[in-house]
CSV table of N, CA and C in Angstrom, one decimal:
chain,number,residue,atom,x,y,z
A,1,MET,N,-12.5,-1.8,18.2
A,1,MET,CA,-11.5,-2.7,17.8
A,1,MET,C,-10.1,-2.5,18.0
A,2,THR,N,-9.3,-3.4,18.3
A,2,THR,CA,-7.9,-3.2,18.3
A,2,THR,C,-7.0,-3.3,17.1
A,3,ALA,N,-6.1,-2.5,17.0
A,3,ALA,CA,-5.6,-2.6,15.6
A,3,ALA,C,-4.8,-3.8,15.4
A,4,MET,N,-4.7,-4.5,14.1
A,4,MET,CA,-4.1,-5.6,13.7
A,4,MET,C,-3.0,-5.4,12.8
A,5,THR,N,-1.9,-6.0,12.9
A,5,THR,CA,-0.9,-5.7,12.0
A,5,THR,C,-0.4,-7.1,11.4
A,6,ALA,N,0.0,-7.0,10.4
A,6,ALA,CA,0.9,-8.2,9.3
A,6,ALA,C,2.3,-7.3,8.9
A,7,GLU,N,3.1,-7.9,9.0
A,7,GLU,CA,4.3,-7.2,8.5
A,7,GLU,C,5.0,-8.4,7.5
A,8,ARG,N,5.6,-7.9,6.6
A,8,ARG,CA,6.8,-9.0,5.6
A,8,ARG,C,7.8,-8.2,5.2
A,9,THR,N,8.8,-8.7,5.5
A,9,THR,CA,10.2,-7.9,4.8
A,9,THR,C,10.5,-8.8,3.9
A,10,THR,N,10.9,-8.3,2.6
A,10,THR,CA,11.3,-9.2,1.5
A,10,THR,C,12.1,-8.5,0.7
A,11,LEU,N,12.9,-9.1,0.0
A,11,LEU,CA,14.1,-8.8,-1.2
A,11,LEU,C,13.8,-9.6,-2.3
A,12,HIS,N,13.4,-8.5,-3.3
A,12,HIS,CA,13.4,-8.7,-4.8
A,12,HIS,C,12.3,-9.8,-5.0
A,13,PRO,N,11.0,-9.5,-4.2
A,13,PRO,CA,9.8,-10.7,-4.5
A,13,PRO,C,9.1,-10.3,-5.5
A,14,PRO,N,8.3,-10.9,-6.3
A,14,PRO,CA,7.4,-10.5,-7.1
A,14,PRO,C,6.3,-9.7,-6.4
A,15,VAL,N,5.7,-8.5,-7.1
A,15,VAL,CA,4.5,-8.0,-6.5
A,15,VAL,C,3.2,-8.8,-6.4
A,16,ALA,N,3.4,-10.0,-6.9
A,16,ALA,CA,2.0,-10.6,-6.5
A,16,ALA,C,2.5,-11.4,-5.1
A,17,ASP,N,3.4,-11.4,-4.5
A,17,ASP,CA,3.8,-11.9,-3.2
A,17,ASP,C,3.1,-10.9,-1.9
A,18,ALA,N,3.3,-9.8,-2.6
A,18,ALA,CA,2.8,-8.6,-1.5
A,18,ALA,C,1.4,-8.5,-1.8
A,19,ARG,N,0.8,-8.8,-3.0
A,19,ARG,CA,-0.7,-8.7,-2.9
A,19,ARG,C,-1.3,-9.9,-2.3
A,20,ARG,N,-0.6,-11.0,-2.2
A,20,ARG,CA,-1.1,-12.2,-1.7
A,20,ARG,C,-1.1,-12.0,-0.1
A,21,THR,N,-0.2,-11.5,0.4
A,21,THR,CA,0.0,-10.9,1.8
A,21,THR,C,-1.1,-10.1,2.2
A,22,ALA,N,-1.3,-9.1,1.3
A,22,ALA,CA,-2.6,-8.2,1.7
A,22,ALA,C,-3.9,-8.8,1.9
A,23,ARG,N,-4.1,-9.5,0.4
A,23,ARG,CA,-5.5,-10.5,0.5
A,23,ARG,C,-5.4,-11.4,1.7
A,24,THR,N,-4.4,-12.1,2.2
A,24,THR,CA,-4.4,-13.1,3.2
A,24,THR,C,-4.9,-12.1,4.7
A,25,PHE,N,-4.3,-11.1,4.8
A,25,PHE,CA,-4.6,-10.2,6.1
A,25,PHE,C,-6.1,-9.6,5.9
A,26,LEU,N,-6.4,-9.2,4.6
A,26,LEU,CA,-8.0,-8.6,5.1
A,26,LEU,C,-8.7,-9.9,5.2
A,27,GLY,N,-8.2,-11.0,4.8
A,27,GLY,CA,-9.2,-12.1,4.9
A,27,GLY,C,-9.1,-12.4,6.3
A,28,SER,N,-8.4,-12.2,7.1
A,28,SER,CA,-8.3,-12.5,8.4
A,28,SER,C,-8.8,-11.6,9.4
A,29,LEU,N,-9.3,-10.6,8.8
A,29,LEU,CA,-9.9,-9.6,9.6
A,29,LEU,C,-10.9,-10.2,10.5
A,30,ARG,N,-11.3,-10.2,11.4
A,30,ARG,CA,-12.7,-10.5,12.1
A,30,ARG,C,-13.8,-9.6,12.0
A,31,GLU,N,-13.3,-8.3,12.5
A,31,GLU,CA,-14.4,-7.4,12.5
A,31,GLU,C,-13.4,-6.0,12.5
A,32,PRO,N,-13.9,-5.2,11.6
A,32,PRO,CA,-15.1,-5.3,10.8
A,32,PRO,C,-14.7,-5.9,9.3
A,33,ILE,N,-15.4,-6.6,8.8
A,33,ILE,CA,-14.9,-7.1,7.4
A,33,ILE,C,-15.0,-6.1,6.3
A,34,ILE,N,-14.1,-6.2,5.7
A,34,ILE,CA,-13.8,-5.0,4.5
A,34,ILE,C,-14.8,-5.7,3.1
A,35,ASP,N,-15.3,-4.5,2.6
A,35,ASP,CA,-16.1,-5.0,1.5
A,35,ASP,C,-15.1,-5.0,0.4
A,36,GLN,N,-15.4,-5.5,-0.9
A,36,GLN,CA,-14.9,-5.7,-2.2
A,36,GLN,C,-14.1,-4.8,-2.5
A,37,ASP,N,-15.0,-3.6,-2.6
A,37,ASP,CA,-14.2,-2.1,-3.3
A,37,ASP,C,-13.3,-1.6,-2.5
A,38,GLY,N,-13.5,-2.0,-1.2
A,38,GLY,CA,-12.4,-1.8,-0.3
A,38,GLY,C,-11.2,-2.4,-0.1
A,39,ALA,N,-11.5,-3.7,-0.3
A,39,ALA,CA,-10.2,-4.6,-0.6
A,39,ALA,C,-9.6,-4.4,-2.1
A,40,ASP,N,-10.3,-4.2,-3.0
A,40,ASP,CA,-9.5,-3.8,-4.3
A,40,ASP,C,-8.8,-2.7,-4.0
A,41,GLY,N,-9.3,-1.6,-3.5
A,41,GLY,CA,-8.2,-0.2,-3.3
A,41,GLY,C,-7.4,-0.7,-2.4
A,42,VAL,N,-7.0,-1.5,-1.6
A,42,VAL,CA,-6.0,-1.9,-0.8
A,42,VAL,C,-5.2,-2.5,-1.5
A,43,LEU,N,-5.7,-3.6,-2.1
A,43,LEU,CA,-4.8,-4.3,-3.2
A,43,LEU,C,-3.9,-3.5,-4.2
A,44,LEU,N,-4.6,-2.3,-4.9
A,44,LEU,CA,-4.2,-1.6,-5.8
A,44,LEU,C,-2.9,-0.7,-5.2
A,45,VAL,N,-3.4,-0.4,-4.0
A,45,VAL,CA,-2.1,0.5,-3.2
A,45,VAL,C,-1.2,-0.2,-2.9
A,46,VAL,N,-1.3,-1.4,-2.3
A,46,VAL,CA,-0.2,-2.4,-2.3
A,46,VAL,C,0.6,-2.5,-3.4
A,47,SER,N,0.0,-3.3,-4.5
A,47,SER,CA,0.6,-3.0,-5.9
A,47,SER,C,1.6,-1.9,-6.2
A,48,GLU,N,1.1,-0.7,-6.2
A,48,GLU,CA,1.5,0.4,-6.4
A,48,GLU,C,2.8,0.7,-5.8
A,49,LEU,N,2.9,0.8,-4.1
A,49,LEU,CA,3.6,1.1,-3.7
A,49,LEU,C,5.0,0.2,-3.6
A,50,VAL,N,4.8,-1.3,-3.5
A,50,VAL,CA,5.5,-2.3,-3.8
A,50,VAL,C,6.3,-2.2,-5.2
A,51,THR,N,5.8,-2.0,-6.3
A,51,THR,CA,6.1,-1.6,-7.4
A,51,THR,C,7.4,-0.5,-7.4
A,52,ASN,N,6.7,0.5,-6.9
A,52,ASN,CA,7.6,1.6,-7.1
A,52,ASN,C,8.8,1.3,-6.0
A,53,ALA,N,8.7,0.7,-5.0
A,53,ALA,CA,9.9,0.2,-4.0
A,53,ALA,C,10.7,-0.7,-4.7
A,54,LEU,N,10.3,-1.3,-5.4
A,54,LEU,CA,11.1,-2.5,-6.3
A,54,LEU,C,11.9,-1.8,-7.4
A,55,ARG,N,11.0,-0.8,-8.1
A,55,ARG,CA,11.6,-0.2,-9.3
A,55,ARG,C,12.6,0.7,-9.0
A,56,HIS,N,12.4,1.5,-7.9
A,56,HIS,CA,13.3,2.9,-7.5
A,56,HIS,C,13.9,2.7,-6.0
A,57,GLY,N,13.7,1.7,-5.5
A,57,GLY,CA,14.0,1.5,-3.9
A,57,GLY,C,15.4,0.5,-3.9
A,58,GLY,N,15.8,-0.2,-4.9
A,58,GLY,CA,16.8,-1.0,-5.3
A,58,GLY,C,16.3,-2.6,-5.0
A,59,GLY,N,15.0,-2.8,-4.9
A,59,GLY,CA,14.5,-4.1,-4.6
A,59,GLY,C,14.1,-4.6,-3.3
A,60,ALA,N,14.5,-4.0,-2.4
A,60,ALA,CA,14.1,-4.5,-0.9
A,60,ALA,C,13.2,-3.6,-0.2
A,61,TYR,N,12.3,-4.1,0.3
A,61,TYR,CA,11.3,-3.4,0.9
A,61,TYR,C,10.6,-4.0,2.2
A,62,THR,N,9.9,-3.3,2.9
A,62,THR,CA,9.1,-3.8,4.0
A,62,THR,C,7.4,-3.4,3.7
A,63,LEU,N,6.8,-4.4,3.7
A,63,LEU,CA,5.3,-4.3,3.7
A,63,LEU,C,4.5,-4.4,5.1
A,64,ARG,N,4.0,-3.3,5.5
A,64,ARG,CA,3.1,-3.5,7.0
A,64,ARG,C,1.5,-2.8,6.6
A,65,LEU,N,1.0,-3.8,7.1
A,65,LEU,CA,-0.6,-3.6,7.2
A,65,LEU,C,-1.3,-3.7,8.3
A,66,THR,N,-1.8,-2.7,8.5
A,66,THR,CA,-2.4,-2.3,9.9
A,66,THR,C,-3.9,-1.9,9.8
A,67,ALA,N,-4.8,-2.8,10.5
A,67,ALA,CA,-6.2,-2.4,10.6
A,67,ALA,C,-6.5,-1.4,11.8
A,68,HIS,N,-6.7,-0.2,11.3
A,68,HIS,CA,-7.4,0.8,12.7
A,68,HIS,C,-9.0,0.8,12.4
A,69,PRO,N,-9.5,1.3,13.5
A,69,PRO,CA,-10.9,1.9,13.3
A,69,PRO,C,-11.1,2.8,12.0
A,70,GLY,N,-11.7,2.4,11.3
A,70,GLY,CA,-12.2,3.3,10.2
A,70,GLY,C,-11.0,3.4,9.1
A,71,CYS,N,-9.8,2.6,9.2
A,71,CYS,CA,-8.9,2.6,7.9
A,71,CYS,C,-8.2,1.5,8.0
A,72,ILE,N,-7.6,1.2,6.7
A,72,ILE,CA,-6.3,0.2,6.7
A,72,ILE,C,-5.2,1.1,6.5
A,73,GLU,N,-4.0,0.8,7.0
A,73,GLU,CA,-3.0,1.5,6.7
A,73,GLU,C,-1.8,0.6,6.1
A,74,VAL,N,-1.5,1.1,5.0
A,74,VAL,CA,-0.6,0.0,4.1
A,74,VAL,C,0.9,0.9,4.4
A,75,THR,N,1.8,0.8,4.6
A,75,THR,CA,3.0,1.1,4.7
A,75,THR,C,4.2,0.2,3.9
A,76,VAL,N,5.1,0.9,3.2
A,76,VAL,CA,6.0,0.2,2.5
A,76,VAL,C,6.9,1.2,2.7
A,77,GLU,N,8.1,0.7,3.4
A,77,GLU,CA,9.5,1.2,3.8
A,77,GLU,C,10.6,0.7,2.5
A,78,ASP,N,11.5,1.2,2.1
A,78,ASP,CA,12.3,1.0,1.0
A,78,ASP,C,13.6,2.1,1.3
A,79,PRO,N,14.8,1.2,1.1
A,79,PRO,CA,16.1,2.0,1.1
A,79,PRO,C,16.6,3.3,0.3
A,80,SER,N,15.4,3.8,-0.7
A,80,SER,CA,15.9,4.8,-1.4
A,80,SER,C,15.3,6.0,-0.7
A,81,PRO,N,16.3,7.0,-0.6
A,81,PRO,CA,16.1,8.3,-0.3
A,81,PRO,C,15.0,9.2,-1.0
A,82,LEU,N,14.7,8.8,-2.5
A,82,LEU,CA,14.1,9.5,-3.3
A,82,LEU,C,12.4,9.4,-2.9
A,83,MET,N,11.8,10.8,-2.5
A,83,MET,CA,10.4,10.9,-2.2
A,83,MET,C,9.5,10.5,-3.6
A,84,PRO,N,8.4,10.0,-3.3
A,84,PRO,CA,7.6,9.9,-4.4
A,84,PRO,C,6.9,11.6,-4.9
A,85,HIS,N,6.5,11.6,-6.0
A,85,HIS,CA,5.9,12.9,-6.4
A,85,HIS,C,5.0,12.7,-7.7
A,86,LEU,N,4.1,13.5,-7.8
A,86,LEU,CA,3.2,13.7,-8.8
A,86,LEU,C,3.9,14.2,-10.1
A,87,ARG,N,3.6,13.4,-11.3
A,87,ARG,CA,4.0,13.7,-12.5
A,87,ARG,C,3.2,13.7,-13.6
A,88,ALA,N,3.2,14.0,-14.6
A,88,ALA,CA,2.1,14.1,-15.4
A,88,ALA,C,2.0,12.8,-16.3
A,89,PRO,N,1.0,12.2,-16.4
A,89,PRO,CA,1.0,10.8,-16.7
A,89,PRO,C,1.4,10.6,-18.4
A,90,ASP,N,2.1,9.4,-18.7
A,90,ASP,CA,2.5,9.2,-20.0
A,90,ASP,C,1.7,8.5,-20.4
A,91,PHE,N,0.9,9.1,-21.6
A,91,PHE,CA,-0.4,8.3,-22.1
A,91,PHE,C,0.4,7.7,-23.3
A,92,VAL,N,1.6,8.2,-24.1
A,92,VAL,CA,2.1,7.9,-25.5
A,92,VAL,C,3.4,6.7,-25.1
A,93,GLY,N,4.2,7.3,-24.5
A,93,GLY,CA,5.5,6.4,-24.2
A,93,GLY,C,5.3,5.4,-23.3
A,94,GLY,N,4.4,5.2,-22.4
A,94,GLY,CA,4.3,4.1,-21.5
A,94,GLY,C,5.2,4.2,-20.4
A,95,THR,N,5.8,5.4,-19.7
A,95,THR,CA,6.8,5.2,-18.9
A,95,THR,C,5.8,5.7,-17.4
A,96,GLY,N,4.7,5.7,-17.4
A,96,GLY,CA,4.1,5.7,-16.2
A,96,GLY,C,3.7,7.0,-15.8
A,97,GLY,N,3.6,7.4,-14.6
A,97,GLY,CA,3.1,8.7,-14.1
A,97,GLY,C,1.7,8.4,-13.5
A,98,PHE,N,0.9,7.4,-13.5
A,98,PHE,CA,-0.2,7.1,-12.8
A,98,PHE,C,-0.5,6.9,-11.7
A,99,GLY,N,0.6,6.0,-11.0
A,99,GLY,CA,0.3,5.6,-9.9
A,99,GLY,C,0.3,6.3,-8.4
A,100,TRP,N,1.2,7.4,-8.4
A,100,TRP,CA,0.9,8.5,-7.2
A,100,TRP,C,-0.1,8.9,-7.2
A,101,HIS,N,-0.8,9.3,-8.6
A,101,HIS,CA,-2.1,10.1,-8.5
A,101,HIS,C,-2.9,9.1,-8.0
A,102,MET,N,-3.2,7.7,-8.4
A,102,MET,CA,-4.0,6.9,-8.1
A,102,MET,C,-3.9,6.5,-6.4
A,103,VAL,N,-2.8,6.4,-5.8
A,103,VAL,CA,-2.6,6.1,-4.3
A,103,VAL,C,-3.3,7.1,-3.8
A,104,ASN,N,-3.0,8.6,-4.1
A,104,ASN,CA,-3.5,9.7,-3.3
A,104,ASN,C,-5.1,9.9,-3.7
A,105,ASP,N,-5.7,9.4,-4.8
A,105,ASP,CA,-7.0,9.5,-5.0
A,105,ASP,C,-7.8,8.5,-4.1
A,106,LEU,N,-7.3,7.3,-4.0
A,106,LEU,CA,-8.0,6.1,-3.1
A,106,LEU,C,-7.4,6.4,-1.7
A,107,ALA,N,-6.7,7.0,-1.1
A,107,ALA,CA,-6.6,7.0,0.2
A,107,ALA,C,-7.2,8.3,1.0
A,108,LEU,N,-7.3,8.3,2.2
A,108,LEU,CA,-7.7,9.4,2.9
A,108,LEU,C,-6.7,10.3,3.1
A,109,ALA,N,-5.3,9.7,3.4
A,109,ALA,CA,-4.0,10.5,3.4
A,109,ALA,C,-3.0,9.9,2.9
A,110,THR,N,-1.9,10.4,2.5
A,110,THR,CA,-0.7,9.6,2.4
A,110,THR,C,0.3,10.6,3.1
A,111,VAL,N,1.4,9.7,3.7
A,111,VAL,CA,2.6,10.4,4.6
A,111,VAL,C,3.7,9.7,3.9
A,112,VAL,N,4.8,10.6,3.8
A,112,VAL,CA,6.0,10.1,3.5
A,112,VAL,C,7.3,10.5,4.3
A,113,THR,N,7.7,9.9,5.0
A,113,THR,CA,9.0,10.4,6.1
A,113,THR,C,10.2,9.5,5.8
A,114,PRO,N,11.3,10.3,5.6
A,114,PRO,CA,12.7,9.7,5.5
A,114,PRO,C,13.1,8.8,6.6
A,115,THR,N,13.7,7.8,6.3
A,115,THR,CA,14.1,6.7,7.6
A,115,THR,C,15.3,7.4,7.9
A,116,SER,N,15.9,6.8,9.5
A,116,SER,CA,17.1,7.4,9.8
A,116,SER,C,18.4,6.7,9.0
A,117,GLU,N,18.0,5.4,8.3
A,117,GLU,CA,19.0,4.7,7.6
A,117,GLU,C,19.1,5.3,6.1
A,118,GLY,N,18.4,6.4,5.7
A,118,GLY,CA,18.8,7.1,4.4
A,118,GLY,C,17.4,6.5,3.6
A,119,GLY,N,16.6,5.8,3.9
A,119,GLY,CA,15.4,5.3,3.0
A,119,GLY,C,14.5,6.1,3.1
A,120,LYS,N,13.2,5.7,3.0
A,120,LYS,CA,11.8,6.3,3.1
A,120,LYS,C,10.8,5.4,3.6
A,121,THR,N,9.7,5.7,4.1
A,121,THR,CA,8.4,5.0,4.7
A,121,THR,C,7.3,5.9,3.8
A,122,VAL,N,6.9,5.2,3.2
A,122,VAL,CA,5.7,5.5,2.6
A,122,VAL,C,4.1,5.0,3.3
A,123,ARG,N,3.1,5.8,3.7
A,123,ARG,CA,2.0,5.3,4.4
A,123,ARG,C,1.0,5.8,3.4
A,124,ALA,N,0.0,4.6,3.3
A,124,ALA,CA,-1.4,5.4,2.8
A,124,ALA,C,-2.5,4.9,3.5
A,125,PHE,N,-3.5,5.8,3.9
A,125,PHE,CA,-4.5,5.3,5.3
A,125,PHE,C,-5.6,5.3,4.2
A,126,LEU,N,-6.3,4.0,3.9
A,126,LEU,CA,-7.5,3.9,3.2
A,126,LEU,C,-8.7,3.6,4.0
A,127,PRO,N,-9.8,4.2,3.4
A,127,PRO,CA,-11.2,4.3,4.1
A,127,PRO,C,-11.4,2.8,4.2
A,128,LEU,N,-11.8,2.2,5.4
A,128,LEU,CA,-12.3,1.0,5.7
A,128,LEU,C,-13.9,1.0,5.3
A,129,ARG,N,-14.1,0.4,4.1
A,129,ARG,CA,-15.6,0.0,3.6
A,129,ARG,C,-16.2,-1.1,4.3
A,130,ARG,N,-16.9,-1.2,5.0
A,130,ARG,CA,-17.3,-2.3,5.7
A,130,ARG,C,-18.5,-3.2,4.8
A,131,ALA,N,-18.4,-4.6,4.7
A,131,ALA,CA,-19.2,-5.2,4.3
A,131,ALA,C,-20.6,-5.2,4.9
A,132,LEU,N,-21.7,-5.3,3.9
A,132,LEU,CA,-22.9,-4.8,4.5
A,132,LEU,C,-23.4,-6.6,5.1
A,133,ASP,N,-24.3,-6.4,5.9
A,133,ASP,CA,-24.9,-7.8,6.7
A,133,ASP,C,-25.8,-8.1,5.6
A,134,THR,N,-26.2,-9.3,5.0
A,134,THR,CA,-27.3,-9.7,4.7
A,134,THR,C,-28.2,-10.6,5.2
């Protein structure tokens, strides 16, 4: 399988647009077809990374999705130099702290790199769970 990529650069879009882009991308994969659990994981990671880019990155982000043999790469680039970090989840005050844990739990690996423009690129590599032939 050759890598397949979809890219979308957006300014202040709702997270639902990023999820729709990811859903369309996953639906367009010819081989292999990802199963529902794998697709749900990709959509959760897209939602979390895009939400963080909107909240902490000034509202602009680039979403890239790439299918590799064995994994789906979710890449979100934003202009903020602040790196994501694990923090204690806030069960009482509702201030979050769950997302980066979730991304790291779902992903085979995560990579955060600064960009030359002063922002960052966050990559999550999710396992490609193949739909079973019936």
